[in-house]
């Protein structure tokens, strides 16, 4: 099984920046794709960014200007940098990984437990 560990969340003020980190461990050949999702109050979980190992990164429309996802080092981690945070960004941010070849409609193979981001106005 694979484990995903998220870190970097916390309480910040509007306009601040955060860097979230996801590290994968466990027995698997590779992470074909890793992604960040979030669940904000009153909404279902939605994707923020999905990064294929040897392809482009897909960003949600709301994330295209302020969010940047990158493989920190190798194939087993994904960093999400968020700039100019707003209270609307408050929520739980989850890391996900696909351990087989996939397309966007495939469900992730594993989920992390999530890290809380709280943005005050």
Tab-separated table of N, CA and C in Angstrom:
chain	number	residue	atom	x	y	z
A	1	UNK	N	0.829	-1.188	0.000
A	1	UNK	CA	0.000	0.000	0.000
A	1	UNK	C	0.871	1.249	0.000
A	2	UNK	N	0.280	2.353	-0.428
A	2	UNK	CA	0.954	3.632	-0.510
A	2	UNK	C	0.411	4.555	0.563
A	3	UNK	N	1.293	5.344	1.137
A	3	UNK	CA	0.906	6.379	2.076
A	3	UNK	C	1.260	7.742	1.514
A	4	UNK	N	0.385	8.698	1.738
A	4	UNK	CA	0.608	10.074	1.346
A	4	UNK	C	0.551	10.940	2.580
A	5	UNK	N	1.556	11.768	2.755
A	5	UNK	CA	1.630	12.641	3.912
A	5	UNK	C	1.676	14.087	3.453
A	6	UNK	N	0.659	14.849	3.835
A	6	UNK	CA	0.593	16.264	3.506
A	6	UNK	C	1.090	17.097	4.677
A	7	UNK	N	1.670	18.239	4.358
A	7	UNK	CA	2.116	19.165	5.380
A	7	UNK	C	2.126	20.569	4.801
A	8	UNK	N	2.234	21.550	5.669
A	8	UNK	CA	2.355	22.931	5.242
A	8	UNK	C	1.132	23.785	5.465
A	9	UNK	N	0.019	23.188	5.821
A	9	UNK	CA	-1.172	23.973	6.076
A	9	UNK	C	-1.060	24.747	7.373
A	10	UNK	N	-1.999	25.643	7.572
A	10	UNK	CA	-1.999	26.442	8.780
A	10	UNK	C	-2.943	27.610	8.665
A	11	UNK	N	-2.831	28.508	9.622
A	11	UNK	CA	-3.660	29.709	9.670
A	11	UNK	C	-2.845	30.891	9.166
A	12	UNK	N	-3.368	31.569	8.163
A	12	UNK	CA	-2.691	32.705	7.554
A	12	UNK	C	-3.693	33.824	7.339
A	13	UNK	N	-3.175	34.974	6.972
A	13	UNK	CA	-4.004	36.125	6.661
A	13	UNK	C	-4.142	36.289	5.157
A	14	UNK	N	-5.212	36.916	4.743
A	14	UNK	CA	-5.425	37.179	3.328
A	14	UNK	C	-4.218	37.899	2.739
A	15	UNK	N	-3.808	37.460	1.576
A	15	UNK	CA	-2.645	38.014	0.920
A	15	UNK	C	-1.367	37.237	1.161
A	16	UNK	N	-1.368	36.376	2.161
A	16	UNK	CA	-0.192	35.562	2.446
A	16	UNK	C	-0.046	34.443	1.425
A	17	UNK	N	1.069	33.757	1.521
A	17	UNK	CA	1.354	32.614	0.665
A	17	UNK	C	1.627	31.388	1.516
A	18	UNK	N	1.394	30.234	0.935
A	18	UNK	CA	1.653	28.964	1.590
A	18	UNK	C	2.283	27.996	0.605
A	19	UNK	N	3.039	27.080	1.140
A	19	UNK	CA	3.575	25.980	0.360
A	19	UNK	C	3.163	24.676	1.025
A	20	UNK	N	2.360	23.914	0.324
A	20	UNK	CA	1.934	22.607	0.794
A	20	UNK	C	2.804	21.538	0.157
A	21	UNK	N	3.083	20.508	0.919
A	21	UNK	CA	3.932	19.438	0.442
A	21	UNK	C	3.240	18.099	0.632
A	22	UNK	N	3.392	17.240	-0.350
A	22	UNK	CA	2.884	15.876	-0.283
A	22	UNK	C	4.031	14.934	-0.596
A	23	UNK	N	4.250	13.988	0.289
A	23	UNK	CA	5.306	13.003	0.110
A	23	UNK	C	4.686	11.613	0.106
A	24	UNK	N	5.046	10.828	-0.878
A	24	UNK	CA	4.515	9.486	-1.030
A	24	UNK	C	5.535	8.467	-0.549
A	25	UNK	N	5.055	7.458	0.128
A	25	UNK	CA	5.898	6.358	0.545
A	25	UNK	C	5.124	5.057	0.404
A	26	UNK	N	5.843	3.966	0.336
A	26	UNK	CA	5.213	2.675	0.211
A	26	UNK	C	5.706	1.919	-1.005
A	27	UNK	N	5.159	0.748	-1.160
A	27	UNK	CA	5.594	-0.143	-2.222
A	27	UNK	C	4.779	0.116	-3.488
A	28	UNK	N	5.420	0.719	-4.460
A	28	UNK	CA	4.783	0.983	-5.741
A	28	UNK	C	5.862	1.267	-6.768
A	29	UNK	N	5.559	0.980	-8.012
A	29	UNK	CA	6.540	1.210	-9.066
A	29	UNK	C	6.790	2.685	-9.291
A	30	UNK	N	5.734	3.445	-9.427
A	30	UNK	CA	5.879	4.871	-9.662
A	30	UNK	C	4.534	5.565	-9.503
A	31	UNK	N	4.609	6.873	-9.392
A	31	UNK	CA	3.409	7.695	-9.385
A	31	UNK	C	3.225	8.270	-10.782
A	32	UNK	N	2.302	7.700	-11.525
A	32	UNK	CA	2.056	8.199	-12.868
A	32	UNK	C	1.480	9.607	-12.846
A	33	UNK	N	0.735	9.915	-11.809
A	33	UNK	CA	0.226	11.258	-11.626
A	33	UNK	C	0.010	11.507	-10.143
A	34	UNK	N	0.224	12.734	-9.734
A	34	UNK	CA	-0.094	13.176	-8.387
A	34	UNK	C	-0.891	14.459	-8.493
A	35	UNK	N	-1.727	14.676	-7.517
A	35	UNK	CA	-2.568	15.853	-7.579
A	35	UNK	C	-2.922	16.397	-6.211
A	36	UNK	N	-3.366	17.632	-6.227
A	36	UNK	CA	-3.911	18.286	-5.053
A	36	UNK	C	-5.386	18.572	-5.289
A	37	UNK	N	-6.185	18.242	-4.298
A	37	UNK	CA	-7.605	18.539	-4.278
A	37	UNK	C	-7.895	19.379	-3.048
A	38	UNK	N	-9.057	19.962	-3.022
A	38	UNK	CA	-9.455	20.687	-1.833
A	38	UNK	C	-10.959	20.579	-1.640
A	39	UNK	N	-11.377	20.739	-0.399
A	39	UNK	CA	-12.782	20.778	-0.060
A	39	UNK	C	-13.016	22.013	0.794
A	40	UNK	N	-13.749	22.956	0.243
A	40	UNK	CA	-14.076	24.182	0.957
A	40	UNK	C	-15.494	24.067	1.482
A	41	UNK	N	-15.832	24.946	2.396
A	41	UNK	CA	-17.123	24.880	3.064
A	41	UNK	C	-18.263	24.941	2.061
A	42	UNK	N	-19.175	24.000	2.183
A	42	UNK	CA	-20.360	23.995	1.353
A	42	UNK	C	-20.188	23.424	-0.035
A	43	UNK	N	-18.997	22.920	-0.357
A	43	UNK	CA	-18.749	22.388	-1.683
A	43	UNK	C	-18.160	20.988	-1.593
A	44	UNK	N	-18.310	20.257	-2.671
A	44	UNK	CA	-17.710	18.938	-2.757
A	44	UNK	C	-16.210	19.059	-3.039
A	45	UNK	N	-15.515	17.978	-2.839
A	45	UNK	CA	-14.092	17.980	-3.116
A	45	UNK	C	-13.848	18.230	-4.603
A	46	UNK	N	-12.886	19.083	-4.908
A	46	UNK	CA	-12.569	19.453	-6.273
A	46	UNK	C	-11.067	19.423	-6.482
A	47	UNK	N	-10.677	19.199	-7.713
A	47	UNK	CA	-9.253	19.181	-7.979
A	47	UNK	C	-8.716	20.598	-8.070
A	48	UNK	N	-7.483	20.753	-7.646
A	48	UNK	CA	-6.757	22.007	-7.757
A	48	UNK	C	-5.744	21.921	-8.889
A	49	UNK	N	-4.923	20.882	-8.850
A	49	UNK	CA	-3.903	20.673	-9.862
A	49	UNK	C	-3.557	19.197	-9.910
A	50	UNK	N	-3.337	18.691	-11.105
A	50	UNK	CA	-2.928	17.310	-11.303
A	50	UNK	C	-1.711	17.313	-12.210
A	51	UNK	N	-0.683	16.631	-11.779
A	51	UNK	CA	0.588	16.609	-12.491
A	51	UNK	C	0.895	15.194	-12.948
A	52	UNK	N	0.988	15.006	-14.267
A	52	UNK	CA	1.418	13.738	-14.826
A	52	UNK	C	2.943	13.687	-14.832
A	53	UNK	N	3.500	12.523	-14.626
A	53	UNK	CA	4.927	12.396	-14.412
A	53	UNK	C	5.734	12.924	-15.592
A	54	UNK	N	5.262	12.677	-16.803
A	54	UNK	CA	5.996	13.119	-17.990
A	54	UNK	C	5.097	13.893	-18.932
A	55	UNK	N	4.263	14.721	-18.373
A	55	UNK	CA	3.347	15.509	-19.178
A	55	UNK	C	3.075	16.830	-18.478
A	56	UNK	N	2.068	17.525	-18.954
A	56	UNK	CA	1.725	18.834	-18.410
A	56	UNK	C	0.989	18.714	-17.084
A	57	UNK	N	0.888	19.837	-16.415
A	57	UNK	CA	0.110	19.952	-15.206
A	57	UNK	C	-1.226	20.587	-15.537
A	58	UNK	N	-2.296	19.987	-15.053
A	58	UNK	CA	-3.638	20.496	-15.267
A	58	UNK	C	-4.074	21.275	-14.037
A	59	UNK	N	-4.519	22.500	-14.245
A	59	UNK	CA	-4.997	23.346	-13.171
A	59	UNK	C	-6.477	23.624	-13.338
A	60	UNK	N	-7.184	23.637	-12.219
A	60	UNK	CA	-8.546	24.123	-12.234
A	60	UNK	C	-8.555	25.599	-12.610
A	61	UNK	N	-9.677	26.053	-13.150
A	61	UNK	CA	-9.747	27.441	-13.592
A	61	UNK	C	-9.415	28.417	-12.470
A	62	UNK	N	-9.919	28.145	-11.279
A	62	UNK	CA	-9.686	29.073	-10.180
A	62	UNK	C	-8.235	29.085	-9.739
A	63	UNK	N	-7.472	28.066	-10.120
A	63	UNK	CA	-6.109	27.919	-9.627
A	63	UNK	C	-5.045	28.374	-10.613
A	64	UNK	N	-5.423	28.725	-11.804
A	64	UNK	CA	-4.443	28.943	-12.862
A	64	UNK	C	-3.512	30.115	-12.605
A	65	UNK	N	-3.954	31.106	-11.896
A	65	UNK	CA	-3.146	32.305	-11.708
A	65	UNK	C	-2.383	32.330	-10.392
A	66	UNK	N	-2.850	31.617	-9.376
A	66	UNK	CA	-2.264	31.735	-8.047
A	66	UNK	C	-1.691	30.442	-7.500
A	67	UNK	N	-1.908	29.329	-8.163
A	67	UNK	CA	-1.458	28.031	-7.682
A	67	UNK	C	-0.413	27.468	-8.623
A	68	UNK	N	0.607	26.865	-8.050
A	68	UNK	CA	1.657	26.259	-8.852
A	68	UNK	C	2.063	24.940	-8.226
A	69	UNK	N	1.911	23.863	-8.991
A	69	UNK	CA	2.259	22.533	-8.524
A	69	UNK	C	3.505	22.046	-9.243
A	70	UNK	N	4.378	21.389	-8.504
A	70	UNK	CA	5.614	20.898	-9.087
A	70	UNK	C	6.115	19.695	-8.306
A	71	UNK	N	6.776	18.797	-9.019
A	71	UNK	CA	7.444	17.679	-8.360
A	71	UNK	C	8.681	18.231	-7.677
A	72	UNK	N	8.709	18.148	-6.375
A	72	UNK	CA	9.783	18.749	-5.620
A	72	UNK	C	11.121	18.084	-5.916
A	73	UNK	N	11.125	16.776	-5.880
A	73	UNK	CA	12.347	16.023	-6.124
A	73	UNK	C	11.966	14.608	-6.540
A	74	UNK	N	12.143	14.318	-7.804
A	74	UNK	CA	11.810	13.003	-8.297
A	74	UNK	C	10.319	12.815	-8.497
A	75	UNK	N	9.869	11.582	-8.380
A	75	UNK	CA	8.505	11.224	-8.712
A	75	UNK	C	7.583	11.082	-7.512
A	76	UNK	N	8.095	11.213	-6.309
A	76	UNK	CA	7.346	10.821	-5.124
A	76	UNK	C	6.925	11.975	-4.234
A	77	UNK	N	6.911	13.164	-4.753
A	77	UNK	CA	6.439	14.301	-3.984
A	77	UNK	C	5.834	15.323	-4.917
A	78	UNK	N	4.905	16.084	-4.399
A	78	UNK	CA	4.270	17.148	-5.160
A	78	UNK	C	4.051	18.333	-4.234
A	79	UNK	N	4.617	19.455	-4.611
A	79	UNK	CA	4.490	20.687	-3.852
A	79	UNK	C	3.434	21.566	-4.499
A	80	UNK	N	2.623	22.191	-3.687
A	80	UNK	CA	1.625	23.147	-4.158
A	80	UNK	C	1.908	24.491	-3.511
A	81	UNK	N	2.286	25.452	-4.323
A	81	UNK	CA	2.513	26.806	-3.869
A	81	UNK	C	1.276	27.643	-4.155
A	82	UNK	N	0.805	28.339	-3.143
A	82	UNK	CA	-0.379	29.163	-3.258
A	82	UNK	C	0.002	30.595	-2.906
A	83	UNK	N	-0.301	31.512	-3.786
A	83	UNK	CA	-0.016	32.922	-3.567
A	83	UNK	C	-1.304	33.703	-3.378
A	84	UNK	N	-1.175	34.820	-2.689
A	84	UNK	CA	-2.285	35.753	-2.489
A	84	UNK	C	-3.536	35.016	-2.026
A	85	UNK	N	-3.413	34.344	-0.926
A	85	UNK	CA	-4.528	33.583	-0.386
A	85	UNK	C	-5.689	34.490	-0.005
A	86	UNK	N	-6.882	33.977	-0.178
A	86	UNK	CA	-8.104	34.673	0.200
A	86	UNK	C	-8.906	33.785	1.134
A	87	UNK	N	-9.833	34.366	1.887
A	87	UNK	CA	-10.668	33.530	2.749
A	87	UNK	C	-11.409	32.429	1.993
A	88	UNK	N	-11.690	32.639	0.720
A	88	UNK	CA	-12.364	31.630	-0.087
A	88	UNK	C	-11.501	30.399	-0.332
A	89	UNK	N	-10.207	30.510	-0.065
A	89	UNK	CA	-9.316	29.365	-0.190
A	89	UNK	C	-9.334	28.479	1.047
A	90	UNK	N	-10.005	28.892	2.086
A	90	UNK	CA	-10.054	28.116	3.321
A	90	UNK	C	-10.689	26.754	3.079
A	91	UNK	N	-10.043	25.724	3.566
A	91	UNK	CA	-10.569	24.388	3.408
A	91	UNK	C	-9.513	23.353	3.706
A	92	UNK	N	-9.863	22.120	3.455
A	92	UNK	CA	-8.941	21.009	3.636
A	92	UNK	C	-8.361	20.648	2.277
A	93	UNK	N	-7.066	20.576	2.222
A	93	UNK	CA	-6.367	20.264	0.985
A	93	UNK	C	-5.830	18.847	1.058
A	94	UNK	N	-6.138	18.058	0.034
A	94	UNK	CA	-5.805	16.643	-0.004
A	94	UNK	C	-4.839	16.354	-1.143
A	95	UNK	N	-3.925	15.462	-0.881
A	95	UNK	CA	-3.035	14.948	-1.906
A	95	UNK	C	-3.567	13.616	-2.411
A	96	UNK	N	-3.330	13.344	-3.681
A	96	UNK	CA	-3.757	12.093	-4.286
A	96	UNK	C	-2.691	11.595	-5.237
A	97	UNK	N	-2.690	10.295	-5.476
A	97	UNK	CA	-1.734	9.697	-6.390
A	97	UNK	C	-2.420	8.611	-7.205
A	98	UNK	N	-2.019	8.521	-8.459
A	98	UNK	CA	-2.407	7.421	-9.327
A	98	UNK	C	-1.166	6.582	-9.573
A	99	UNK	N	-1.220	5.325	-9.236
A	99	UNK	CA	-0.061	4.441	-9.367
A	99	UNK	C	-0.115	3.588	-10.630
A	100	UNK	N	-1.088	3.827	-11.469
A	100	UNK	CA	-1.160	3.216	-12.789
A	100	UNK	C	-1.418	4.320	-13.801
A	101	UNK	N	-1.225	3.973	-15.074
A	101	UNK	CA	-1.542	4.954	-16.112
A	101	UNK	C	-3.011	5.337	-16.014
A	102	UNK	N	-3.278	6.617	-16.224
A	102	UNK	CA	-4.605	7.118	-15.926
A	102	UNK	C	-4.989	8.274	-16.835
A	103	UNK	N	-6.273	8.559	-16.815
A	103	UNK	CA	-6.809	9.770	-17.407
A	103	UNK	C	-7.550	10.515	-16.305
A	104	UNK	N	-7.956	11.723	-16.591
A	104	UNK	CA	-8.492	12.601	-15.563
A	104	UNK	C	-9.728	12.026	-14.881
A	105	UNK	N	-10.485	11.199	-15.584
A	105	UNK	CA	-11.706	10.654	-15.007
A	105	UNK	C	-11.482	9.457	-14.090
A	106	UNK	N	-10.282	8.915	-14.069
A	106	UNK	CA	-9.981	7.792	-13.195
A	106	UNK	C	-9.844	8.268	-11.757
A	107	UNK	N	-10.391	7.499	-10.838
A	107	UNK	CA	-10.263	7.842	-9.432
A	107	UNK	C	-8.836	7.623	-8.958
A	108	UNK	N	-8.369	8.443	-8.018
A	108	UNK	CA	-7.012	8.252	-7.506
A	108	UNK	C	-6.843	6.890	-6.849
A	109	UNK	N	-5.625	6.396	-6.882
A	109	UNK	CA	-5.320	5.137	-6.229
A	109	UNK	C	-5.297	5.285	-4.711
A	110	UNK	N	-4.781	6.405	-4.228
A	110	UNK	CA	-4.659	6.645	-2.797
A	110	UNK	C	-4.876	8.119	-2.504
A	111	UNK	N	-5.384	8.361	-1.312
A	111	UNK	CA	-5.593	9.717	-0.801
A	111	UNK	C	-4.772	9.937	0.460
A	112	UNK	N	-4.335	11.174	0.638
A	112	UNK	CA	-3.808	11.576	1.924
A	112	UNK	C	-4.928	11.968	2.866
A	113	UNK	N	-4.582	12.211	4.113
A	113	UNK	CA	-5.584	12.562	5.110
A	113	UNK	C	-6.024	14.015	5.037
A	114	UNK	N	-5.240	14.860	4.394
A	114	UNK	CA	-5.595	16.255	4.231
A	114	UNK	C	-4.870	17.152	5.206
A	115	UNK	N	-4.700	18.398	4.809
A	115	UNK	CA	-4.113	19.417	5.660
A	115	UNK	C	-4.989	20.661	5.602
A	116	UNK	N	-5.246	21.242	6.752
A	116	UNK	CA	-6.170	22.367	6.860
A	116	UNK	C	-5.473	23.666	6.506
A	117	UNK	N	-6.129	24.460	5.667
A	117	UNK	CA	-5.696	25.813	5.345
A	117	UNK	C	-6.806	26.762	5.770
A	118	UNK	N	-6.474	27.707	6.630
A	118	UNK	CA	-7.440	28.681	7.104
A	118	UNK	C	-6.908	30.078	6.817
A	119	UNK	N	-7.685	30.860	6.085
A	119	UNK	CA	-7.284	32.197	5.674
A	119	UNK	C	-8.251	33.200	6.285
A	120	UNK	N	-7.727	34.098	7.082
A	120	UNK	CA	-8.538	35.125	7.711
A	120	UNK	C	-8.494	36.403	6.890
A	121	UNK	N	-9.580	37.143	6.918
A	121	UNK	CA	-9.669	38.373	6.160
A	121	UNK	C	-9.042	39.530	6.902
